[in-house]
Short mmCIF file of C-alpha atoms in Angstrom, two decimals:
data_model
loop_
_atom_site.label_atom_id
_atom_site.label_comp_id
_atom_site.label_asym_id
_atom_site.label_seq_id
_atom_site.Cartn_x
_atom_site.Cartn_y
_atom_site.Cartn_z
CA UNK O 197 98.85 104.33 76.43
CA UNK O 198 96.92 107.31 75.76
CA UNK O 199 93.72 106.00 77.84
CA UNK O 200 95.48 104.23 80.04
CA UNK O 201 97.24 107.64 81.40
CA UNK O 202 93.49 109.25 81.49
CA UNK O 203 92.10 106.24 83.91
CA UNK O 204 94.98 106.57 86.16
CA UNK O 205 94.86 110.51 86.07
CA UNK O 206 90.43 110.36 86.91
CA UNK O 207 90.74 107.31 89.25
CA UNK O 208 92.98 109.40 91.04
CA UNK O 209 91.36 113.31 90.96
CA UNK O 210 88.22 110.72 91.48
CA UNK O 211 90.15 109.27 95.19
CA UNK O 212 90.98 112.09 95.99
CA UNK O 213 87.92 114.23 95.94
CA UNK O 214 86.36 111.63 97.58
CA UNK O 215 89.58 111.40 100.55
CA UNK O 216 90.00 115.00 100.59
CA UNK O 217 86.67 116.88 99.85
CA UNK O 218 83.48 114.36 99.81
CA UNK O 219 84.41 112.60 103.16
CA UNK O 220 83.01 114.33 105.97
CA UNK O 221 85.79 113.50 108.80
CA UNK O 222 88.57 114.12 106.45
CA UNK O 223 87.24 117.62 104.80
CA UNK O 224 86.90 118.27 108.66
CA UNK O 225 90.09 118.12 109.60
CA UNK O 226 91.19 119.95 106.58
CA UNK O 227 89.13 122.92 106.95
CA UNK O 228 89.89 122.76 110.36
CA UNK O 229 94.14 122.83 109.71
CA UNK O 230 93.88 125.48 107.26
CA UNK O 231 91.37 127.63 110.10
CA UNK O 232 94.01 127.06 112.34
CA UNK O 233 96.89 128.37 110.13
CA UNK O 234 94.84 131.71 108.86
CA UNK O 235 93.53 132.77 112.20
CA UNK O 236 96.90 131.52 113.80
CA UNK O 237 96.41 129.23 116.65
CA UNK O 238 98.70 126.42 116.37
CA UNK O 239 100.57 128.19 112.78
CA UNK O 240 103.75 127.64 113.08
CA UNK O 241 103.47 124.03 113.92
CA UNK O 242 100.93 123.22 111.04
CA UNK O 243 103.48 125.27 108.75
CA UNK O 244 106.28 123.23 110.27
CA UNK O 245 104.71 119.94 109.35
CA UNK O 246 104.02 121.05 105.58
CA UNK O 247 107.20 122.49 105.22
CA UNK O 248 108.95 118.61 105.98
CA UNK O 249 106.43 117.27 103.36
CA UNK O 250 109.28 118.15 100.21
CA UNK O 251 111.74 117.14 103.02
CA UNK O 252 110.22 113.93 103.42
CA UNK O 253 109.70 113.01 100.01
CA UNK O 254 112.95 114.35 99.38
CA UNK O 255 114.96 111.71 101.39
CA UNK O 256 112.66 108.46 99.62
CA UNK O 257 113.67 109.84 96.38
CA UNK O 258 117.34 109.88 97.53
CA UNK O 259 116.83 106.36 99.31
CA UNK O 260 115.44 105.44 95.32
CA UNK O 261 118.31 107.37 93.97
CA UNK O 262 121.30 105.36 95.95
CA UNK O 263 119.39 102.02 94.93
CA UNK O 264 118.52 102.58 91.42
CA UNK O 265 122.34 104.14 90.73
CA UNK O 266 123.79 100.54 91.92
CA UNK O 267 121.69 98.80 88.32
CA UNK O 268 122.71 102.18 86.09
CA UNK O 269 123.64 106.25 86.04
CA UNK O 270 121.13 108.15 86.89
CA UNK O 271 120.47 111.42 88.43
CA UNK O 272 118.67 112.16 91.51
CA UNK O 273 116.44 114.96 89.57
CA UNK O 274 114.99 111.60 87.86
CA UNK O 275 114.82 110.16 90.95
CA UNK O 276 112.75 112.36 92.13
CA UNK O 277 110.45 112.20 89.57
CA UNK O 278 109.58 108.47 89.60
CA UNK O 279 109.48 108.94 93.58
CA UNK O 280 106.71 111.61 93.22
CA UNK O 281 105.12 109.05 89.98
CA UNK O 282 105.19 105.87 91.99
CA UNK O 283 102.96 107.68 94.99
CA UNK O 284 100.08 108.26 92.05
CA UNK O 285 100.13 105.07 90.49
CA UNK O 286 100.38 103.33 94.41
CA UNK O 287 97.82 105.49 95.41
CA UNK O 288 95.28 104.33 92.93
CA UNK O 289 96.28 100.47 93.06
CA UNK O 290 96.55 97.98 96.17
CA UNK O 291 98.93 98.00 98.57
CA UNK O 292 100.44 100.86 96.32
CA UNK O 293 101.69 98.02 93.30
CA UNK O 294 101.57 101.30 91.54
CA UNK O 295 104.82 102.47 92.90
CA UNK O 296 107.02 99.71 91.29
CA UNK O 297 105.45 100.17 88.64
CA UNK O 298 106.42 104.25 88.73
CA UNK O 299 109.72 104.34 89.72
CA UNK O 300 111.29 101.37 86.76
CA UNK O 301 109.59 103.62 84.19
CA UNK O 302 112.05 106.01 84.74
CA UNK O 303 114.90 103.39 83.87
CA UNK O 304 116.16 102.48 80.67
CA UNK O 305 118.08 98.88 81.76
CA UNK O 306 117.48 95.98 84.11
CA UNK O 307 114.10 96.64 85.26
CA UNK O 308 113.72 92.95 86.54
CA UNK O 309 116.02 94.07 89.08
CA UNK O 310 114.37 96.62 89.83
CA UNK O 311 111.79 95.66 91.41
CA UNK O 312 113.98 94.16 93.72
CA UNK O 313 115.52 97.29 94.54
CA UNK O 314 112.32 98.71 95.11
CA UNK O 315 111.69 95.77 96.85
CA UNK O 316 115.27 96.87 99.12
CA UNK O 317 113.95 100.70 99.66
CA UNK O 318 110.40 99.34 101.22
CA UNK O 319 112.31 96.61 103.41
CA UNK O 320 114.92 99.29 105.15
CA UNK O 321 112.08 101.36 105.65
CA UNK O 322 110.12 98.76 107.44
CA UNK O 323 112.52 97.83 109.62
CA UNK O 324 112.97 101.01 110.59
CA UNK O 325 109.28 101.09 111.02
CA UNK O 326 109.19 97.93 113.34
CA UNK O 327 112.31 98.92 115.18
CA UNK O 328 110.83 101.98 116.35
CA UNK O 329 106.93 100.67 116.27
CA UNK O 330 107.91 97.39 118.88
CA UNK O 331 109.86 100.04 120.93
CA UNK O 332 106.61 102.12 121.60
CA UNK O 333 104.26 98.58 121.73
CA UNK O 334 106.57 97.63 124.27
CA UNK O 335 105.71 100.52 126.34
CA UNK O 336 101.92 100.45 125.61
CA UNK O 337 102.18 96.94 127.02
CA UNK O 338 104.59 97.15 129.64
CA UNK O 339 102.45 99.95 131.49
CA UNK O 340 98.61 99.38 130.48
CA UNK O 341 98.62 95.41 129.55
CA UNK O 342 101.55 94.05 131.73
CA UNK O 343 101.78 95.73 134.45
CA UNK O 344 102.06 94.04 138.25
CA UNK O 345 103.12 90.92 135.48
CA UNK O 346 107.33 90.52 135.60
CA UNK O 347 107.99 87.59 134.05
CA UNK O 348 105.26 88.38 131.47
CA UNK O 349 107.27 91.42 130.97
CA UNK O 350 110.25 89.94 130.63
CA UNK O 351 109.33 87.62 128.24
CA UNK O 352 107.96 90.05 126.15
CA UNK O 353 110.90 91.95 126.46
CA UNK O 354 113.17 89.32 125.24
CA UNK O 355 110.56 88.90 121.90
CA UNK O 356 110.47 92.39 120.99
CA UNK O 357 114.62 91.79 120.54
CA UNK O 358 114.15 88.83 118.83
CA UNK O 359 111.87 89.85 116.06
CA UNK O 360 114.33 93.16 116.00
CA UNK O 361 116.75 90.47 115.07
CA UNK O 362 114.87 88.57 112.43
CA UNK O 363 113.54 91.87 110.76
CA UNK O 364 117.64 93.05 110.56
CA UNK O 365 119.34 89.63 109.84
CA UNK O 366 117.41 89.06 106.37
CA UNK O 367 118.51 92.95 105.04
CA UNK O 368 122.47 91.91 105.63
CA UNK O 369 122.58 88.63 104.69
CA UNK O 370 119.45 89.09 101.95
CA UNK O 371 121.25 85.39 100.30
CA UNK O 372 119.64 83.52 102.74
CA UNK O 373 116.28 85.44 102.22
CA UNK O 374 116.53 84.86 98.59
CA UNK O 375 117.10 80.81 99.63
CA UNK O 376 114.39 80.56 101.47
CA UNK O 377 111.56 82.31 98.86
CA UNK O 378 112.97 79.68 96.49
CA UNK O 379 112.69 76.82 98.88
CA UNK O 380 109.00 77.89 98.91
CA UNK O 381 107.44 76.67 96.09
CA UNK O 382 104.40 78.67 95.99
CA UNK O 383 107.16 82.10 96.38
CA UNK O 384 109.67 80.39 94.07
CA UNK O 385 108.43 82.72 91.39
CA UNK O 386 109.56 86.05 93.59
CA UNK O 387 113.55 84.68 93.70
CA UNK O 388 114.61 86.62 90.36
CA UNK O 389 112.91 89.71 91.49
CA UNK O 390 115.04 89.13 94.88
CA UNK O 391 118.14 88.25 92.94
CA UNK O 392 119.59 92.35 93.07
CA UNK O 393 119.56 92.02 96.73
CA UNK O 394 122.54 90.11 97.71
CA UNK O 395 124.88 92.45 95.10
CA UNK O 396 124.30 95.41 97.31
CA UNK O 397 127.60 96.34 99.50
CA UNK O 398 127.20 96.44 103.35
CA UNK O 399 128.15 99.55 103.44
CA UNK O 400 125.40 100.79 100.87
CA UNK O 401 122.75 99.22 103.02
CA UNK O 402 123.59 100.81 105.90
CA UNK O 403 123.66 103.94 103.68
CA UNK O 404 120.12 103.35 102.46
CA UNK O 405 119.06 102.39 106.10
CA UNK O 406 119.93 105.90 107.70
CA UNK O 407 118.32 107.45 105.22
CA UNK O 408 114.67 105.22 105.85
CA UNK O 409 115.31 106.22 109.52
CA UNK O 410 116.01 109.68 109.32
CA UNK O 411 112.62 110.00 106.57
CA UNK O 412 110.96 107.88 110.09
CA UNK O 413 111.97 110.49 112.11
CA UNK O 414 110.73 113.46 109.51
CA UNK O 415 107.54 111.63 109.61
CA UNK O 416 106.87 111.69 113.40
CA UNK O 417 108.14 115.23 113.89
CA UNK O 418 104.92 115.46 111.47
CA UNK O 419 102.73 113.84 113.78
CA UNK O 420 104.02 115.26 116.57
CA UNK O 421 103.54 119.03 115.45
CA UNK O 422 100.34 118.28 113.96
CA UNK O 423 99.42 116.96 116.92
CA UNK O 424 100.35 120.04 118.90
CA UNK O 425 98.32 122.41 116.41
CA UNK O 426 95.02 120.31 117.50
CA UNK O 427 95.83 120.88 120.57
CA UNK O 428 96.89 116.98 122.43
CA UNK O 429 99.38 117.79 124.69
CA UNK O 430 100.18 114.20 125.81
CA UNK O 431 103.71 114.09 127.40
CA UNK O 432 106.37 113.94 124.91
CA UNK O 433 107.97 110.76 125.96
CA UNK O 434 104.31 109.00 125.54
CA UNK O 435 103.43 110.82 122.49
CA UNK O 436 106.77 109.10 120.49
CA UNK O 437 105.92 105.19 121.51
CA UNK O 438 101.33 105.72 120.76
CA UNK O 439 103.23 107.79 117.25
CA UNK O 440 106.17 104.76 116.44
CA UNK O 441 103.05 102.35 117.61
CA UNK O 442 100.98 104.06 115.41
CA UNK O 443 102.66 103.51 112.60
CA UNK O 444 104.04 99.85 113.35
CA UNK O 445 100.25 99.14 113.14
CA UNK O 446 99.79 100.64 110.09
CA UNK O 447 102.14 99.19 108.45
CA UNK O 448 101.16 95.95 109.61
CA UNK O 449 98.04 95.53 107.27
CA UNK O 450 97.85 95.05 103.72
CA UNK O 451 95.64 97.81 102.48
CA UNK O 452 93.60 97.95 99.32
CA UNK O 453 94.87 101.53 98.17
CA UNK O 454 96.05 104.57 99.70
CA UNK O 455 92.82 105.53 101.39
CA UNK O 456 92.54 101.95 103.59
CA UNK O 457 95.58 103.50 105.15
CA UNK O 458 94.19 105.94 107.01
CA UNK O 459 91.58 104.03 108.32
CA UNK O 460 94.09 101.59 109.87
CA UNK O 461 96.06 104.66 111.02
CA UNK O 462 93.03 106.26 112.87
CA UNK O 463 91.74 103.76 114.81
CA UNK O 464 95.25 103.05 115.91
CA UNK O 465 96.04 106.36 117.14
CA UNK O 466 93.32 107.26 118.55
CA UNK O 467 93.19 104.17 120.74
CA UNK O 468 96.81 104.60 121.70
CA UNK O 469 96.84 108.47 122.35
CA UNK O 470 93.31 107.12 124.44
CA UNK O 471 95.20 105.06 126.91
CA UNK O 472 96.71 108.63 127.01
CA UNK O 473 93.86 110.11 128.05
CA UNK O 474 94.03 112.35 124.80
CA UNK O 475 90.10 113.37 123.67
CA UNK O 476 89.84 111.35 120.45
CA UNK O 477 88.99 114.24 117.89
CA UNK O 478 92.17 116.52 117.98
CA UNK O 479 94.46 112.78 117.26
CA UNK O 480 91.64 111.84 114.36
CA UNK O 481 92.35 115.20 113.38
CA UNK O 482 95.90 115.58 113.42
CA UNK O 483 96.21 112.25 111.38
CA UNK O 484 93.63 112.70 109.44
CA UNK O 485 95.55 116.02 107.91
CA UNK O 486 98.62 114.27 108.41
CA UNK O 487 97.07 111.94 105.36
CA UNK O 488 96.57 114.84 103.42
CA UNK O 489 99.98 116.72 103.58
CA UNK O 490 102.24 113.17 103.04
CA UNK O 491 99.53 111.16 100.29
CA UNK O 492 96.78 113.60 98.75
CA UNK O 493 98.74 116.38 97.94
CA UNK O 494 102.32 114.86 96.54
CA UNK O 495 100.07 112.15 94.61
CA UNK O 496 97.88 115.65 92.71
CA UNK O 497 101.29 116.43 92.24
CA UNK O 498 102.70 113.12 90.91
CA UNK O 499 99.10 113.73 88.32
CA UNK O 500 101.41 116.13 86.27
CA UNK O 501 104.65 114.15 85.97
CA UNK O 502 102.73 110.97 84.97
CA UNK O 503 101.06 113.69 82.28
CA UNK O 504 104.35 114.55 81.21
CA UNK O 505 106.04 111.43 80.95
CA UNK O 506 103.45 110.80 78.10
CA UNK O 507 104.36 114.27 76.24
CA UNK O 508 107.92 114.11 76.41
CA UNK O 509 108.24 110.50 74.49
CA UNK O 510 105.85 112.09 71.97
CA UNK O 511 108.22 115.03 71.17
CA UNK O 512 111.29 112.51 71.49
CA UNK O 513 109.77 110.19 69.11
CA UNK O 514 108.52 113.19 66.43
CA UNK O 515 112.26 114.36 66.17
CA UNK O 516 112.87 113.46 63.04
CA UNK O 517 115.64 111.44 62.64
CA UNK O 518 119.50 112.70 61.16
CA UNK O 519 120.03 113.13 58.48
CA UNK O 520 123.54 110.90 57.54
CA UNK O 521 126.24 113.47 56.02
#
């Protein structure tokens, strides 16, 4: 365990150094963000985006608390710690699978069911991303790519509605999803992890979905504030569509680790905002700064909890057993 913790710490620190300091583009964006903050130019939007960071992860902790308490009694404090530990472990693992381990380690029982609970939380976040993101991409398709083709526009709009329904329905009819997974041979082994999903009542699922939507709105607000700080002045509606489209495209591409998300988001953001006539550099700087604020900084904070978990367990195990009277 000691070697594992040390390896995670060194790997996380190494990736953070590479992404925030050694990587020229990210380092330049971060220096620009600090310079604007300290000089007063863009200070208000940057500080607001920074203040939204704990709210962002606080909402994620609230969401996990709502899911985890269905399995066992758990405090919000433990849920928040589990989210930060999961964020740090996910930073260094393919497709952020370490996020599952970080949250499961905080539970005392039903850890197998916890895998399904983590997946359910991720799925709710994906639903919010898909619903908003397809609307954003639909705006660009209708305005820039299908202009003058009303039949194609109608077909794409109907397909968008169908896609949203197809994504939303499995959330409330998860028994169908579990049955479908069981029917597919290569996926059958995953059905036992998803078996807990149908045990969540519709009211709880709606609450988690609403929290996911609120967290998504915080993400969008942060991105918008950073774009404003870097001088992007696109109209509010098209900007919101570009932000939503960017988040959707990032979510649809599997990543090797948290660093891989950066390239996908930057490519999507610069393309969509480029269609709105915005220069690349301010959009690139805002997107990189968003990643630093919401992933790099919280991952570094989570390292403290990763190491502290080991220390606390050592202390508990070293306590002498009570003497029977």
